[in-house]
């Protein structure tokens, strides 16, 4: 691999009436950092079904990244939550930031039913836990814009540069967001940021994922 190729980390703008999105705060903090010989490039994606696809294509064309990690907020999650796959389904529970609410549509007509993460998720979760950062695997990225973004990144990379690994990380609420909704779990921004840095380092260092059970019973 060419060391000059950067690591692409994406976040999202706030949505659903919220004033903040930890995914946006994290990419702002990470932008331009170096991880060894690789620079981190970032983008904040629109929470808009119709606009996000072209943005993804433009980012991949501009940066030709060595690795892609997409971040999003999932209120209710209590740990750094690594999505195992994305499905070819859009079913929006709330309108996106353009006011669109597509129901039961494909992300990509004639695309495969699903894509799986290609980052070494189990090794990453183990590394995070060993550093005292709560982390786990998730079997569903939902059916909203995050799932669409994960699906499109995976699809584009599989077609163009299959050796480039990608994954999606759902974040808990920030403490200030949780303070507005009694009982909601949260995580400090500094902890999430440390977790994302560690995730990138582990993803670069680990070639073969751990062979450890990470499944669930229904
Ligand atoms: N979370 C939403 C979209 C943007 C974000 O941060 C989701 O989980 O689909």
mmCIF file of C-alpha atoms and ligand atoms in Angstrom:
data_model
loop_
_atom_site.group_PDB
_atom_site.id
_atom_site.type_symbol
_atom_site.label_atom_id
_atom_site.label_comp_id
_atom_site.label_asym_id
_atom_site.label_seq_id
_atom_site.Cartn_x
_atom_site.Cartn_y
_atom_site.Cartn_z
ATOM 1 C CA UNK A 1 0.000 0.000 0.000
ATOM 2 C CA UNK A 2 1.100 3.524 -0.736
ATOM 3 C CA UNK A 3 1.801 5.348 2.527
ATOM 4 C CA UNK A 4 0.670 8.629 1.017
ATOM 5 C CA UNK A 5 -2.946 7.525 0.845
ATOM 6 C CA UNK A 6 -4.937 9.016 3.721
ATOM 7 C CA UNK A 7 -7.433 7.570 6.183
ATOM 8 C CA UNK A 8 -10.954 8.846 5.508
ATOM 9 C CA UNK A 9 -13.177 9.393 8.550
ATOM 10 C CA UNK A 10 -16.684 10.745 8.028
ATOM 11 C CA UNK A 11 -19.222 12.166 10.468
ATOM 12 C CA UNK A 12 -22.706 13.622 10.118
ATOM 13 C CA UNK A 13 -24.358 16.951 10.696
ATOM 14 C CA UNK A 14 -27.008 17.091 13.462
ATOM 15 C CA UNK A 15 -30.432 15.719 12.562
ATOM 16 C CA UNK A 16 -33.878 15.067 13.995
ATOM 17 C CA UNK A 17 -34.019 18.467 15.682
ATOM 18 C CA UNK A 18 -30.840 17.900 17.703
ATOM 19 C CA UNK A 19 -28.338 20.728 17.977
ATOM 20 C CA UNK A 20 -25.242 18.519 17.945
ATOM 21 C CA UNK A 21 -23.856 15.266 16.624
ATOM 22 C CA UNK A 22 -20.818 13.673 18.311
ATOM 23 C CA UNK A 23 -19.806 12.246 14.913
ATOM 24 C CA UNK A 24 -19.341 15.791 13.626
ATOM 25 C CA UNK A 25 -17.417 16.870 16.731
ATOM 26 C CA UNK A 26 -15.074 13.910 16.344
ATOM 27 C CA UNK A 27 -14.259 14.467 12.684
ATOM 28 C CA UNK A 28 -13.621 18.153 13.348
ATOM 29 C CA UNK A 29 -11.146 17.208 16.074
ATOM 30 C CA UNK A 30 -9.407 14.535 13.987
ATOM 31 C CA UNK A 31 -9.080 16.430 10.724
ATOM 32 C CA UNK A 32 -5.456 16.754 9.602
ATOM 33 C CA UNK A 33 -4.013 14.544 12.366
ATOM 34 C CA UNK A 34 -1.375 12.012 11.417
ATOM 35 C CA UNK A 35 -1.390 8.356 12.316
ATOM 36 C CA UNK A 36 2.139 7.228 11.614
ATOM 37 C CA UNK A 37 2.714 8.086 7.969
ATOM 38 C CA UNK A 38 -0.920 8.503 7.131
ATOM 39 C CA UNK A 39 -2.934 11.689 7.328
ATOM 40 C CA UNK A 40 -6.527 11.656 8.524
ATOM 41 C CA UNK A 41 -8.922 13.419 6.156
ATOM 42 C CA UNK A 42 -12.496 13.998 7.229
ATOM 43 C CA UNK A 43 -15.882 15.122 6.009
ATOM 44 C CA UNK A 44 -19.205 15.908 7.605
ATOM 45 C CA UNK A 45 -21.942 14.239 5.569
ATOM 46 C CA UNK A 46 -25.450 15.614 5.083
ATOM 47 C CA UNK A 47 -28.264 13.667 6.742
ATOM 48 C CA UNK A 48 -30.068 13.594 3.415
ATOM 49 C CA UNK A 49 -30.844 10.435 1.460
ATOM 50 C CA UNK A 50 -30.754 12.114 -1.941
ATOM 51 C CA UNK A 51 -27.556 14.117 -1.436
ATOM 52 C CA UNK A 52 -25.237 11.782 0.423
ATOM 53 C CA UNK A 53 -24.396 9.357 -2.420
ATOM 54 C CA UNK A 54 -22.714 11.940 -4.662
ATOM 55 C CA UNK A 55 -20.768 13.252 -1.650
ATOM 56 C CA UNK A 56 -19.424 9.746 -0.969
ATOM 57 C CA UNK A 57 -18.383 9.326 -4.613
ATOM 58 C CA UNK A 58 -16.636 12.704 -4.593
ATOM 59 C CA UNK A 59 -14.754 11.895 -1.365
ATOM 60 C CA UNK A 60 -13.502 8.559 -2.707
ATOM 61 C CA UNK A 61 -12.425 10.160 -5.985
ATOM 62 C CA UNK A 62 -10.691 13.077 -4.260
ATOM 63 C CA UNK A 63 -8.836 11.188 -1.530
ATOM 64 C CA UNK A 64 -8.402 7.609 -2.797
ATOM 65 C CA UNK A 65 -8.247 6.594 0.900
ATOM 66 C CA UNK A 66 -6.349 3.644 2.353
ATOM 67 C CA UNK A 67 -9.190 2.984 4.815
ATOM 68 C CA UNK A 68 -12.684 4.319 5.490
ATOM 69 C CA UNK A 69 -14.339 4.682 8.888
ATOM 70 C CA UNK A 70 -17.792 6.266 8.951
ATOM 71 C CA UNK A 71 -19.249 7.563 12.211
ATOM 72 C CA UNK A 72 -22.822 8.330 13.209
ATOM 73 C CA UNK A 73 -24.944 8.919 16.279
ATOM 74 C CA UNK A 74 -27.274 6.208 17.577
ATOM 75 C CA UNK A 75 -29.114 7.593 20.605
ATOM 76 C CA UNK A 76 -29.697 4.783 23.090
ATOM 77 C CA UNK A 77 -26.424 2.946 22.476
ATOM 78 C CA UNK A 78 -24.245 2.784 25.581
ATOM 79 C CA UNK A 79 -20.892 1.926 24.002
ATOM 80 C CA UNK A 80 -18.890 2.384 20.818
ATOM 81 C CA UNK A 81 -20.960 0.172 18.587
ATOM 82 C CA UNK A 82 -19.346 -1.385 15.504
ATOM 83 C CA UNK A 83 -21.801 -2.327 12.802
ATOM 84 C CA UNK A 84 -21.234 -5.706 11.228
ATOM 85 C CA UNK A 85 -23.223 -4.990 8.112
ATOM 86 C CA UNK A 86 -25.418 -2.692 6.051
ATOM 87 C CA UNK A 87 -28.579 -3.761 4.252
ATOM 88 C CA UNK A 88 -29.989 -2.667 0.919
ATOM 89 C CA UNK A 89 -33.044 -1.091 2.548
ATOM 90 C CA UNK A 90 -34.168 2.420 3.373
ATOM 91 C CA UNK A 91 -37.089 2.823 5.761
ATOM 92 C CA UNK A 92 -36.918 6.222 7.428
ATOM 93 C CA UNK A 93 -38.570 6.568 10.828
ATOM 94 C CA UNK A 94 -38.157 10.353 10.703
ATOM 95 C CA UNK A 95 -37.709 12.813 7.850
ATOM 96 C CA UNK A 96 -34.133 13.581 6.828
ATOM 97 C CA UNK A 97 -32.700 17.110 6.872
ATOM 98 C CA UNK A 98 -34.262 17.799 3.454
ATOM 99 C CA UNK A 99 -37.695 16.738 4.692
ATOM 100 C CA UNK A 100 -37.633 13.444 2.766
ATOM 101 C CA UNK A 101 -38.904 10.247 4.389
ATOM 102 C CA UNK A 102 -38.443 7.336 1.958
ATOM 103 C CA UNK A 103 -40.126 4.105 2.978
ATOM 104 C CA UNK A 104 -39.187 0.586 1.897
ATOM 105 C CA UNK A 105 -36.870 1.564 -0.916
ATOM 106 C CA UNK A 106 -33.549 0.053 -1.959
ATOM 107 C CA UNK A 107 -30.346 1.932 -1.224
ATOM 108 C CA UNK A 108 -29.232 0.740 -4.635
ATOM 109 C CA UNK A 109 -31.603 -0.832 -7.160
ATOM 110 C CA UNK A 110 -30.143 -4.237 -8.146
ATOM 111 C CA UNK A 111 -27.421 -3.960 -5.467
ATOM 112 C CA UNK A 112 -26.630 -6.984 -3.286
ATOM 113 C CA UNK A 113 -28.903 -7.458 -0.240
ATOM 114 C CA UNK A 114 -26.130 -6.594 2.216
ATOM 115 C CA UNK A 115 -22.515 -5.651 2.709
ATOM 116 C CA UNK A 116 -20.328 -6.576 5.656
ATOM 117 C CA UNK A 117 -17.724 -4.491 7.433
ATOM 118 C CA UNK A 118 -14.215 -5.332 6.299
ATOM 119 C CA UNK A 119 -12.360 -3.842 9.276
ATOM 120 C CA UNK A 120 -11.138 -6.350 11.919
ATOM 121 C CA UNK A 121 -14.046 -5.538 14.244
ATOM 122 C CA UNK A 122 -13.415 -8.146 16.911
ATOM 123 C CA UNK A 123 -9.773 -7.167 17.314
ATOM 124 C CA UNK A 124 -10.829 -3.522 17.508
ATOM 125 C CA UNK A 125 -13.465 -4.181 20.174
ATOM 126 C CA UNK A 126 -10.954 -6.211 22.213
ATOM 127 C CA UNK A 127 -8.358 -3.421 21.960
ATOM 128 C CA UNK A 128 -10.846 -0.774 23.030
ATOM 129 C CA UNK A 129 -12.036 -2.810 25.998
ATOM 130 C CA UNK A 130 -8.428 -3.445 27.024
ATOM 131 C CA UNK A 131 -7.976 0.339 27.093
ATOM 132 C CA UNK A 132 -11.037 0.774 29.307
ATOM 133 C CA UNK A 133 -13.322 2.044 26.555
ATOM 134 C CA UNK A 134 -16.770 0.423 26.324
ATOM 135 C CA UNK A 135 -17.234 -1.119 22.875
ATOM 136 C CA UNK A 136 -19.201 -3.891 21.191
ATOM 137 C CA UNK A 137 -20.579 -5.298 17.947
ATOM 138 C CA UNK A 138 -24.001 -4.495 16.498
ATOM 139 C CA UNK A 139 -25.985 -6.509 13.991
ATOM 140 C CA UNK A 140 -28.003 -3.627 12.636
ATOM 141 C CA UNK A 141 -27.017 -0.168 11.457
ATOM 142 C CA UNK A 142 -30.757 0.571 11.143
ATOM 143 C CA UNK A 143 -32.509 1.617 7.943
ATOM 144 C CA UNK A 144 -31.809 5.345 7.985
ATOM 145 C CA UNK A 145 -29.010 7.482 6.510
ATOM 146 C CA UNK A 146 -26.180 5.781 8.448
ATOM 147 C CA UNK A 147 -27.080 2.395 6.994
ATOM 148 C CA UNK A 148 -27.258 3.976 3.532
ATOM 149 C CA UNK A 149 -23.817 5.539 3.920
ATOM 150 C CA UNK A 150 -22.260 2.323 5.190
ATOM 151 C CA UNK A 151 -23.845 0.379 2.319
ATOM 152 C CA UNK A 152 -22.676 2.864 -0.314
ATOM 153 C CA UNK A 153 -19.101 3.052 0.978
ATOM 154 C CA UNK A 154 -18.907 -0.751 1.084
ATOM 155 C CA UNK A 155 -20.437 -1.070 -2.385
ATOM 156 C CA UNK A 156 -18.181 1.517 -4.007
ATOM 157 C CA UNK A 157 -15.029 0.131 -2.381
ATOM 158 C CA UNK A 158 -15.928 -3.470 -3.273
ATOM 159 C CA UNK A 159 -16.273 -2.381 -6.903
ATOM 160 C CA UNK A 160 -13.268 -0.091 -7.174
ATOM 161 C CA UNK A 161 -10.670 -0.969 -4.530
ATOM 162 C CA UNK A 162 -11.632 -4.159 -2.656
ATOM 163 C CA UNK A 163 -8.408 -4.128 -0.605
ATOM 164 C CA UNK A 164 -9.482 -0.898 1.076
ATOM 165 C CA UNK A 165 -11.232 -1.794 4.299
ATOM 166 C CA UNK A 166 -14.244 0.033 5.677
ATOM 167 C CA UNK A 167 -16.543 0.018 8.665
ATOM 168 C CA UNK A 168 -19.218 1.973 10.463
ATOM 169 C CA UNK A 169 -19.172 3.024 14.099
ATOM 170 C CA UNK A 170 -22.326 4.158 15.876
ATOM 171 C CA UNK A 171 -21.684 6.491 18.817
ATOM 172 C CA UNK A 172 -23.692 7.070 21.992
ATOM 173 C CA UNK A 173 -25.138 10.507 22.812
ATOM 174 C CA UNK A 174 -22.917 13.206 24.233
ATOM 175 C CA UNK A 175 -23.514 13.871 27.942
ATOM 176 C CA UNK A 176 -25.165 17.230 27.104
ATOM 177 C CA UNK A 177 -27.607 15.446 24.768
ATOM 178 C CA UNK A 178 -28.395 12.791 27.371
ATOM 179 C CA UNK A 179 -29.058 15.513 29.922
ATOM 180 C CA UNK A 180 -32.027 16.550 27.774
ATOM 181 C CA UNK A 181 -33.474 13.029 27.729
ATOM 182 C CA UNK A 182 -33.701 11.344 31.122
ATOM 183 C CA UNK A 183 -32.287 7.837 31.184
ATOM 184 C CA UNK A 184 -30.360 8.089 27.905
ATOM 185 C CA UNK A 185 -26.845 6.575 28.029
ATOM 186 C CA UNK A 186 -23.944 8.827 27.026
ATOM 187 C CA UNK A 187 -20.167 8.962 26.622
ATOM 188 C CA UNK A 188 -17.741 11.869 26.993
ATOM 189 C CA UNK A 189 -16.411 13.259 23.730
ATOM 190 C CA UNK A 190 -12.800 12.747 24.863
ATOM 191 C CA UNK A 191 -13.457 9.032 25.424
ATOM 192 C CA UNK A 192 -15.085 8.639 22.027
ATOM 193 C CA UNK A 193 -12.209 10.486 20.388
ATOM 194 C CA UNK A 194 -9.635 8.261 22.054
ATOM 195 C CA UNK A 195 -11.681 5.261 20.938
ATOM 196 C CA UNK A 196 -11.738 6.383 17.306
ATOM 197 C CA UNK A 197 -7.967 6.980 17.283
ATOM 198 C CA UNK A 198 -7.427 3.534 18.721
ATOM 199 C CA UNK A 199 -9.833 2.036 16.187
ATOM 200 C CA UNK A 200 -7.845 3.479 13.292
ATOM 201 C CA UNK A 201 -4.518 2.327 14.746
ATOM 202 C CA UNK A 202 -5.849 -1.182 15.314
ATOM 203 C CA UNK A 203 -7.426 -1.340 11.846
ATOM 204 C CA UNK A 204 -4.058 -0.529 10.280
ATOM 205 C CA UNK A 205 -2.078 -2.904 12.485
ATOM 206 C CA UNK A 206 -4.305 -6.002 12.413
ATOM 207 C CA UNK A 207 -4.472 -7.967 9.196
ATOM 208 C CA UNK A 208 -6.509 -10.963 10.331
ATOM 209 C CA UNK A 209 -9.383 -10.466 12.746
ATOM 210 C CA UNK A 210 -9.629 -12.409 16.004
ATOM 211 C CA UNK A 211 -11.419 -15.688 15.785
ATOM 212 C CA UNK A 212 -13.605 -15.268 18.863
ATOM 213 C CA UNK A 213 -17.333 -15.637 19.278
ATOM 214 C CA UNK A 214 -19.105 -12.310 18.930
ATOM 215 C CA UNK A 215 -22.542 -13.493 17.927
ATOM 216 C CA UNK A 216 -25.853 -13.228 19.684
ATOM 217 C CA UNK A 217 -28.783 -15.532 20.291
ATOM 218 C CA UNK A 218 -32.050 -14.142 18.992
HETATM 219 N N1 LIG B 1 -27.214 8.961 12.770
HETATM 220 C C1 LIG B 1 -28.283 8.639 11.860
HETATM 221 C C2 LIG B 1 -28.012 9.427 10.618
HETATM 222 C C3 LIG B 1 -26.969 10.427 10.983
HETATM 223 C C4 LIG B 1 -26.466 10.000 12.294
HETATM 224 O O1 LIG B 1 -25.520 10.508 12.911
HETATM 225 C C5 LIG B 1 -28.428 7.125 11.648
HETATM 226 O O2 LIG B 1 -28.094 6.350 12.542
HETATM 227 O O3 LIG B 1 -28.888 6.724 10.581
#
